[in-house]
Short mmCIF file of C-alpha atoms in Angstrom, two decimals:
data_model
loop_
_atom_site.label_atom_id
_atom_site.label_comp_id
_atom_site.label_asym_id
_atom_site.label_seq_id
_atom_site.Cartn_x
_atom_site.Cartn_y
_atom_site.Cartn_z
CA MET A 23 20.20 -21.44 -44.91
CA ARG A 24 23.08 -23.94 -45.01
CA TYR A 25 22.31 -27.66 -44.98
CA GLY A 26 25.63 -29.38 -44.43
CA ASN A 27 27.88 -28.06 -47.19
CA ILE A 28 25.02 -27.18 -49.53
CA LYS A 29 24.60 -23.44 -50.14
CA LYS A 30 22.07 -21.26 -51.89
CA ILE A 31 24.20 -19.36 -54.40
CA LEU A 32 23.19 -16.40 -56.56
CA VAL A 33 24.99 -15.93 -59.89
CA THR A 34 24.23 -12.65 -61.65
CA GLY A 35 24.91 -12.73 -65.37
CA GLY A 36 24.50 -16.48 -65.04
CA ALA A 37 23.19 -17.04 -68.57
CA GLY A 38 26.32 -15.58 -70.13
CA PHE A 39 29.56 -17.20 -71.23
CA LEU A 40 31.32 -17.34 -67.85
CA GLY A 41 28.15 -17.40 -65.77
CA SER A 42 26.74 -20.51 -67.43
CA HIS A 43 29.96 -22.44 -66.83
CA LEU A 44 29.98 -21.29 -63.21
CA CYS A 45 26.34 -22.35 -62.67
CA GLU A 46 27.17 -25.75 -64.12
CA ARG A 47 30.12 -26.25 -61.76
CA LEU A 48 28.13 -25.15 -58.71
CA ILE A 49 25.29 -27.54 -59.56
CA LEU A 50 27.81 -30.37 -59.95
CA GLN A 51 29.04 -29.59 -56.44
CA GLY A 52 25.50 -30.07 -55.11
CA HIS A 53 24.59 -26.43 -54.40
CA GLU A 54 21.29 -24.67 -55.09
CA VAL A 55 21.80 -22.03 -57.77
CA LEU A 56 19.68 -18.98 -58.51
CA CYS A 57 20.78 -17.64 -61.89
CA VAL A 58 19.79 -14.01 -62.52
CA ASP A 59 20.15 -12.49 -65.99
CA ASN A 60 18.32 -9.90 -68.10
CA LEU A 61 19.28 -11.93 -71.20
CA PHE A 62 20.79 -8.93 -73.01
CA THR A 63 23.89 -10.93 -73.96
CA GLY A 64 23.22 -14.17 -72.07
CA THR A 65 20.90 -16.83 -73.49
CA ARG A 66 18.71 -19.64 -72.17
CA THR A 67 20.50 -21.89 -74.66
CA ASN A 68 23.65 -21.65 -72.54
CA LEU A 69 21.64 -23.15 -69.66
CA LYS A 70 19.40 -25.64 -71.47
CA HIS A 71 21.14 -28.61 -69.82
CA LEU A 72 20.41 -27.13 -66.37
CA LEU A 73 16.80 -25.97 -66.76
CA ASN A 74 15.31 -29.26 -65.55
CA GLU A 75 17.62 -29.48 -62.53
CA ALA A 76 15.63 -29.25 -59.28
CA ARG A 77 18.40 -27.22 -57.65
CA PHE A 78 18.62 -24.67 -60.47
CA GLU A 79 16.40 -21.64 -61.05
CA LEU A 80 16.62 -19.01 -63.79
CA LEU A 81 15.16 -15.58 -62.98
CA ARG A 82 14.97 -12.87 -65.64
CA HIS A 83 15.95 -9.72 -63.78
CA ASP A 84 18.11 -6.63 -64.31
CA VAL A 85 20.61 -6.07 -61.49
CA THR A 86 20.20 -2.30 -61.76
CA PHE A 87 17.02 -2.94 -59.77
CA PRO A 88 17.11 -4.36 -56.22
CA LEU A 89 16.59 -8.06 -55.66
CA TYR A 90 15.07 -9.52 -52.50
CA VAL A 91 16.09 -13.15 -51.99
CA GLU A 92 17.69 -15.23 -49.25
CA ILE A 93 21.17 -16.30 -50.20
CA ASP A 94 24.50 -17.59 -48.82
CA GLU A 95 26.90 -16.49 -51.54
CA ILE A 96 26.80 -14.11 -54.50
CA TYR A 97 28.90 -14.20 -57.66
CA ASN A 98 28.38 -10.84 -59.37
CA LEU A 99 29.15 -11.39 -63.07
CA ALA A 100 26.41 -9.21 -64.59
CA CYS A 101 27.70 -6.81 -67.25
CA PRO A 102 28.25 -6.93 -71.01
CA ALA A 103 31.94 -7.77 -71.37
CA SER A 104 32.79 -7.28 -75.04
CA PRO A 105 33.22 -3.85 -76.70
CA VAL A 106 30.48 -4.44 -79.29
CA HIS A 107 27.99 -5.14 -76.49
CA TYR A 108 29.05 -2.70 -73.78
CA GLN A 109 29.34 0.17 -76.29
CA PHE A 110 25.82 -0.49 -77.63
CA ASP A 111 24.31 1.28 -74.59
CA PRO A 112 27.23 2.77 -72.65
CA VAL A 113 25.04 4.48 -70.04
CA GLN A 114 23.33 1.21 -69.23
CA THR A 115 26.74 -0.51 -69.07
CA THR A 116 27.90 1.92 -66.39
CA LYS A 117 24.61 1.51 -64.53
CA THR A 118 24.98 -2.28 -64.62
CA SER A 119 28.46 -2.11 -63.08
CA VAL A 120 27.71 0.59 -60.50
CA HIS A 121 24.03 0.15 -59.60
CA GLY A 122 24.43 -3.60 -59.93
CA ALA A 123 27.31 -3.57 -57.45
CA ILE A 124 25.34 -1.39 -55.02
CA ASN A 125 22.33 -3.71 -55.20
CA MET A 126 24.36 -6.91 -54.77
CA LEU A 127 26.38 -5.41 -51.91
CA GLY A 128 23.14 -4.30 -50.24
CA LEU A 129 21.74 -7.81 -50.62
CA ALA A 130 24.94 -9.31 -49.21
CA LYS A 131 24.84 -6.92 -46.27
CA ARG A 132 21.23 -7.85 -45.45
CA THR A 133 21.72 -11.61 -45.77
CA LYS A 134 25.33 -11.65 -44.42
CA ALA A 135 26.37 -13.37 -47.64
CA ARG A 136 29.88 -13.58 -49.03
CA VAL A 137 30.02 -11.72 -52.35
CA LEU A 138 32.49 -11.98 -55.25
CA GLN A 139 32.94 -9.29 -57.86
CA ALA A 140 34.03 -10.35 -61.35
CA SER A 141 36.24 -7.39 -62.17
CA THR A 142 38.45 -7.14 -65.21
CA SER A 143 41.93 -6.53 -66.54
CA GLU A 144 40.39 -3.44 -68.18
CA VAL A 145 40.88 -1.64 -64.86
CA TYR A 146 44.56 -1.40 -65.90
CA GLY A 147 43.67 0.34 -69.18
CA ASP A 148 46.60 0.63 -71.61
CA PRO A 149 49.26 -0.32 -69.07
CA GLU A 150 52.72 1.19 -68.62
CA ILE A 151 53.78 -1.75 -66.41
CA HIS A 152 54.11 -5.26 -67.81
CA PRO A 153 52.94 -7.77 -66.70
CA GLN A 154 50.31 -6.06 -64.54
CA PRO A 155 50.45 -6.67 -60.77
CA GLU A 156 47.45 -5.93 -58.55
CA GLU A 157 49.29 -2.96 -56.98
CA TYR A 158 49.31 -1.13 -60.34
CA TRP A 159 46.62 1.58 -60.46
CA GLY A 160 46.28 1.55 -64.23
CA ARG A 161 46.26 4.01 -67.12
CA VAL A 162 42.64 4.45 -68.14
CA ASN A 163 41.00 7.07 -70.36
CA PRO A 164 37.97 8.21 -68.29
CA ILE A 165 36.11 9.72 -71.28
CA GLY A 166 36.82 7.28 -74.11
CA PHE A 167 34.65 4.78 -75.95
CA ARG A 168 35.67 1.98 -73.55
CA SER A 169 35.25 4.07 -70.40
CA CYS A 170 31.71 2.90 -69.64
CA TYR A 171 33.12 -0.56 -68.99
CA ASP A 172 36.59 0.32 -67.66
CA GLU A 173 35.45 3.01 -65.23
CA GLY A 174 32.27 1.15 -64.32
CA LYS A 175 34.31 -1.82 -63.18
CA ARG A 176 36.79 0.42 -61.36
CA CYS A 177 33.92 2.10 -59.50
CA ALA A 178 32.46 -1.32 -58.63
CA GLU A 179 35.79 -2.29 -57.04
CA THR A 180 35.70 0.95 -55.03
CA LEU A 181 32.22 0.11 -53.75
CA PHE A 182 33.24 -3.43 -52.81
CA PHE A 183 36.19 -2.29 -50.73
CA ASP A 184 34.23 0.57 -49.12
CA TYR A 185 31.49 -1.87 -48.08
CA HIS A 186 34.24 -4.14 -46.76
CA ARG A 187 35.83 -1.36 -44.69
CA GLN A 188 32.66 0.45 -43.63
CA HIS A 189 30.32 -2.49 -42.99
CA GLY A 190 32.69 -5.41 -42.46
CA LEU A 191 31.22 -7.18 -45.48
CA GLU A 192 33.06 -10.27 -46.66
CA VAL A 193 34.02 -9.42 -50.24
CA LYS A 194 36.14 -11.09 -52.91
CA VAL A 195 37.44 -9.25 -55.99
CA VAL A 196 39.03 -11.02 -58.95
CA ARG A 197 40.38 -9.27 -62.04
CA ILE A 198 39.67 -11.46 -65.04
CA PHE A 199 41.98 -11.39 -68.06
CA ASN A 200 41.09 -12.64 -71.55
CA THR A 201 39.09 -15.86 -71.29
CA TYR A 202 37.78 -18.06 -74.07
CA GLY A 203 35.93 -21.32 -74.62
CA PRO A 204 32.57 -22.83 -75.58
CA ARG A 205 29.48 -20.60 -75.18
CA MET A 206 31.24 -17.42 -76.21
CA HIS A 207 28.82 -15.29 -78.23
CA PRO A 208 29.62 -15.66 -81.97
CA ASN A 209 29.10 -11.93 -82.58
CA ASP A 210 30.68 -10.50 -79.46
CA GLY A 211 33.59 -8.89 -81.29
CA ARG A 212 36.20 -10.59 -79.11
CA VAL A 213 39.34 -11.72 -80.83
CA VAL A 214 39.01 -15.49 -80.24
CA SER A 215 35.39 -15.74 -81.40
CA ASN A 216 36.06 -13.35 -84.31
CA LEU A 217 39.02 -15.35 -85.60
CA ILE A 218 37.34 -18.75 -85.22
CA VAL A 219 34.05 -17.72 -86.86
CA GLN A 220 35.87 -16.03 -89.76
CA ALA A 221 38.10 -19.07 -90.25
CA LEU A 222 35.20 -21.55 -90.18
CA ARG A 223 33.29 -19.45 -92.72
CA GLY A 224 36.35 -19.15 -94.96
CA GLU A 225 36.24 -15.35 -94.67
CA ASP A 226 39.25 -13.05 -94.46
CA ILE A 227 40.65 -13.00 -90.94
CA THR A 228 40.84 -9.48 -89.54
CA LEU A 229 43.90 -8.36 -87.59
CA TYR A 230 43.80 -4.87 -86.09
CA GLY A 231 46.98 -2.84 -86.35
CA ASP A 232 50.06 -4.90 -87.17
CA GLY A 233 48.81 -7.91 -85.18
CA GLN A 234 51.81 -7.70 -82.85
CA GLN A 235 49.79 -6.52 -79.84
CA THR A 236 49.87 -9.22 -77.18
CA ARG A 237 47.22 -10.86 -75.05
CA SER A 238 47.10 -13.80 -72.66
CA PHE A 239 44.29 -16.31 -73.13
CA CYS A 240 42.88 -18.43 -70.31
CA TYR A 241 40.55 -21.36 -71.01
CA VAL A 242 37.17 -21.04 -69.31
CA ASP A 243 37.49 -24.18 -67.13
CA ASP A 244 40.69 -22.84 -65.57
CA LEU A 245 39.09 -19.45 -64.97
CA ILE A 246 36.03 -20.89 -63.21
CA GLU A 247 38.27 -22.99 -60.97
CA ALA A 248 40.11 -19.84 -59.88
CA MET A 249 36.89 -17.96 -59.12
CA MET A 250 35.59 -20.79 -56.97
CA ARG A 251 38.88 -21.08 -55.11
CA MET A 252 38.73 -17.35 -54.42
CA MET A 253 35.20 -17.64 -53.03
CA ALA A 254 36.40 -20.41 -50.72
CA THR A 255 39.20 -18.34 -49.15
CA GLY A 256 38.93 -17.05 -45.59
CA PRO A 257 37.41 -13.68 -44.64
CA GLU A 258 40.85 -12.08 -44.48
CA ILE A 259 41.29 -12.48 -48.28
CA ALA A 260 39.44 -9.74 -50.16
CA GLY A 261 41.75 -9.30 -53.17
CA PRO A 262 41.99 -8.01 -55.73
CA ILE A 263 43.58 -11.06 -57.34
CA ASN A 264 44.45 -11.36 -61.03
CA ILE A 265 43.23 -14.52 -62.73
CA GLY A 266 44.32 -15.25 -66.24
CA ASN A 267 47.06 -16.87 -68.26
CA PRO A 268 50.54 -15.32 -67.85
CA SER A 269 51.72 -16.82 -71.19
CA GLU A 270 51.61 -14.06 -73.82
CA VAL A 271 50.95 -14.52 -77.52
CA THR A 272 50.58 -11.97 -80.28
CA ILE A 273 47.24 -11.68 -82.02
CA ARG A 274 48.93 -12.84 -85.21
CA GLN A 275 50.21 -15.99 -83.45
CA LEU A 276 46.69 -16.66 -82.17
CA ALA A 277 45.33 -16.29 -85.72
CA GLU A 278 47.89 -18.79 -86.99
CA VAL A 279 46.83 -21.34 -84.33
CA VAL A 280 43.18 -20.86 -85.34
CA LEU A 281 44.02 -21.32 -89.02
CA ASP A 282 45.97 -24.49 -88.25
CA VAL A 283 43.24 -26.01 -86.03
CA THR A 284 40.41 -25.21 -88.46
CA GLY A 285 42.39 -26.07 -91.60
CA SER A 286 40.98 -22.87 -93.08
CA SER A 287 42.43 -21.19 -96.16
CA SER A 288 41.33 -17.73 -94.97
CA ARG A 289 43.67 -14.81 -95.62
CA LEU A 290 45.00 -12.50 -92.91
CA ILE A 291 44.09 -8.85 -93.55
CA HIS A 292 44.84 -5.74 -91.49
CA ARG A 293 42.51 -3.00 -90.26
CA PRO A 294 43.22 0.16 -88.19
CA LEU A 295 43.62 -0.33 -84.45
CA PRO A 296 40.49 0.70 -82.44
CA PRO A 297 40.76 3.69 -80.05
CA ASP A 298 42.32 2.96 -76.61
CA ASP A 299 43.13 -0.63 -77.59
CA PRO A 300 46.01 -1.68 -75.31
CA ARG A 301 49.25 -2.89 -76.89
CA GLN A 302 49.96 -5.36 -74.11
CA ARG A 303 47.81 -7.16 -71.57
CA CYS A 304 49.21 -9.91 -69.37
CA PRO A 305 48.59 -10.76 -65.71
CA ASP A 306 51.08 -11.14 -62.93
CA ILE A 307 49.49 -14.14 -61.17
CA THR A 308 51.90 -14.35 -58.23
CA ARG A 309 49.05 -13.75 -55.77
CA ALA A 310 46.83 -16.38 -57.42
CA ARG A 311 49.64 -18.93 -57.17
CA GLU A 312 50.43 -18.11 -53.54
CA ILE A 313 46.92 -17.55 -52.15
CA LEU A 314 44.75 -19.80 -54.33
CA GLY A 315 47.32 -22.42 -55.28
CA TRP A 316 46.12 -21.86 -58.85
CA GLU A 317 47.53 -21.42 -62.31
CA PRO A 318 46.15 -22.29 -65.76
CA THR A 319 46.57 -25.88 -66.95
CA VAL A 320 44.90 -25.98 -70.40
CA PRO A 321 47.35 -25.26 -73.26
CA LEU A 322 46.24 -22.71 -75.86
CA ARG A 323 45.99 -25.15 -78.76
CA GLN A 324 43.92 -27.63 -76.72
CA GLY A 325 41.54 -24.87 -75.62
CA ILE A 326 41.22 -23.56 -79.18
CA GLU A 327 40.41 -27.07 -80.44
CA LYS A 328 37.51 -27.35 -77.93
CA THR A 329 36.28 -23.87 -78.80
CA VAL A 330 36.43 -24.56 -82.55
CA LEU A 331 34.30 -27.70 -82.05
CA TYR A 332 31.67 -25.61 -80.24
CA PHE A 333 31.54 -22.90 -82.92
CA ASP A 334 31.54 -25.47 -85.72
CA ARG A 335 28.39 -27.08 -84.23
CA LEU A 336 26.80 -23.68 -83.54
CA LEU A 337 27.31 -22.44 -87.10
CA ALA A 338 25.94 -25.70 -88.53
CA GLU A 339 22.85 -25.67 -86.26
CA HIS A 340 21.93 -22.04 -86.85
CA ARG A 341 23.48 -21.49 -90.30
CA LEU A 342 25.16 -18.39 -88.87
#
């Protein structure tokens, strides 16, 4: 299947926020990309600049059903990733993580492809250890409103490592922390998109709880670079490896940056904290630094400026 360094690469969830950026980078590297998405949260608009590329193909398909293609590498990103989307149909969310992992691992086993799982910092739940190293097993509520996503991703990791041990499959697992940038869904309920859209519309900006809960925000370009470096590691590197920004900010500080960048006069208002919302979330990226030679390079304000430009255009075009 390989012609020189050109590979046939499958990206599930490729029409989504992260997936579309990944497809773009892979095409720029000269690879052939098969993007698979059921378009539940992803959109063709995210890929409009790639649709006429000869080396790019978009296939509408749900990963809970098997897929029969010939492939060299698989990036498994398929799954709604924001609470408003993954709680819409929690049973389907769990199926996407678990059945999707089984189907992609089966495909990788048949084609002898290398396969990367986009896992999540949600596997740590509401952590007792801070920052979170990969050795930490987490503190997750298995029956809560977020469990369909948290436990689905944890089960997917289990499947990846069991296929690795039982079948010798070459797997890569990365745990993705908060990521932001252009092509985020405007109504995904995530804090960055929420704050920016509210500020641009001049609406009150909603902070949950006292706004002192902390997160770490990684710009999408940095995140994609880490994923691709992980895929390029040798067969002895399976992970998991945290990828995210180790610089913490409070949600209130983030809101103040957004207000400053947008020049908005929106007011900050407070609402009750959602169930199982973690107070702290920050990666220990020691492994990423040592194994991948990677750490984030885009400062928060610079990334927010680029993201604001995207949402400003989007709101103007669609009058959202």
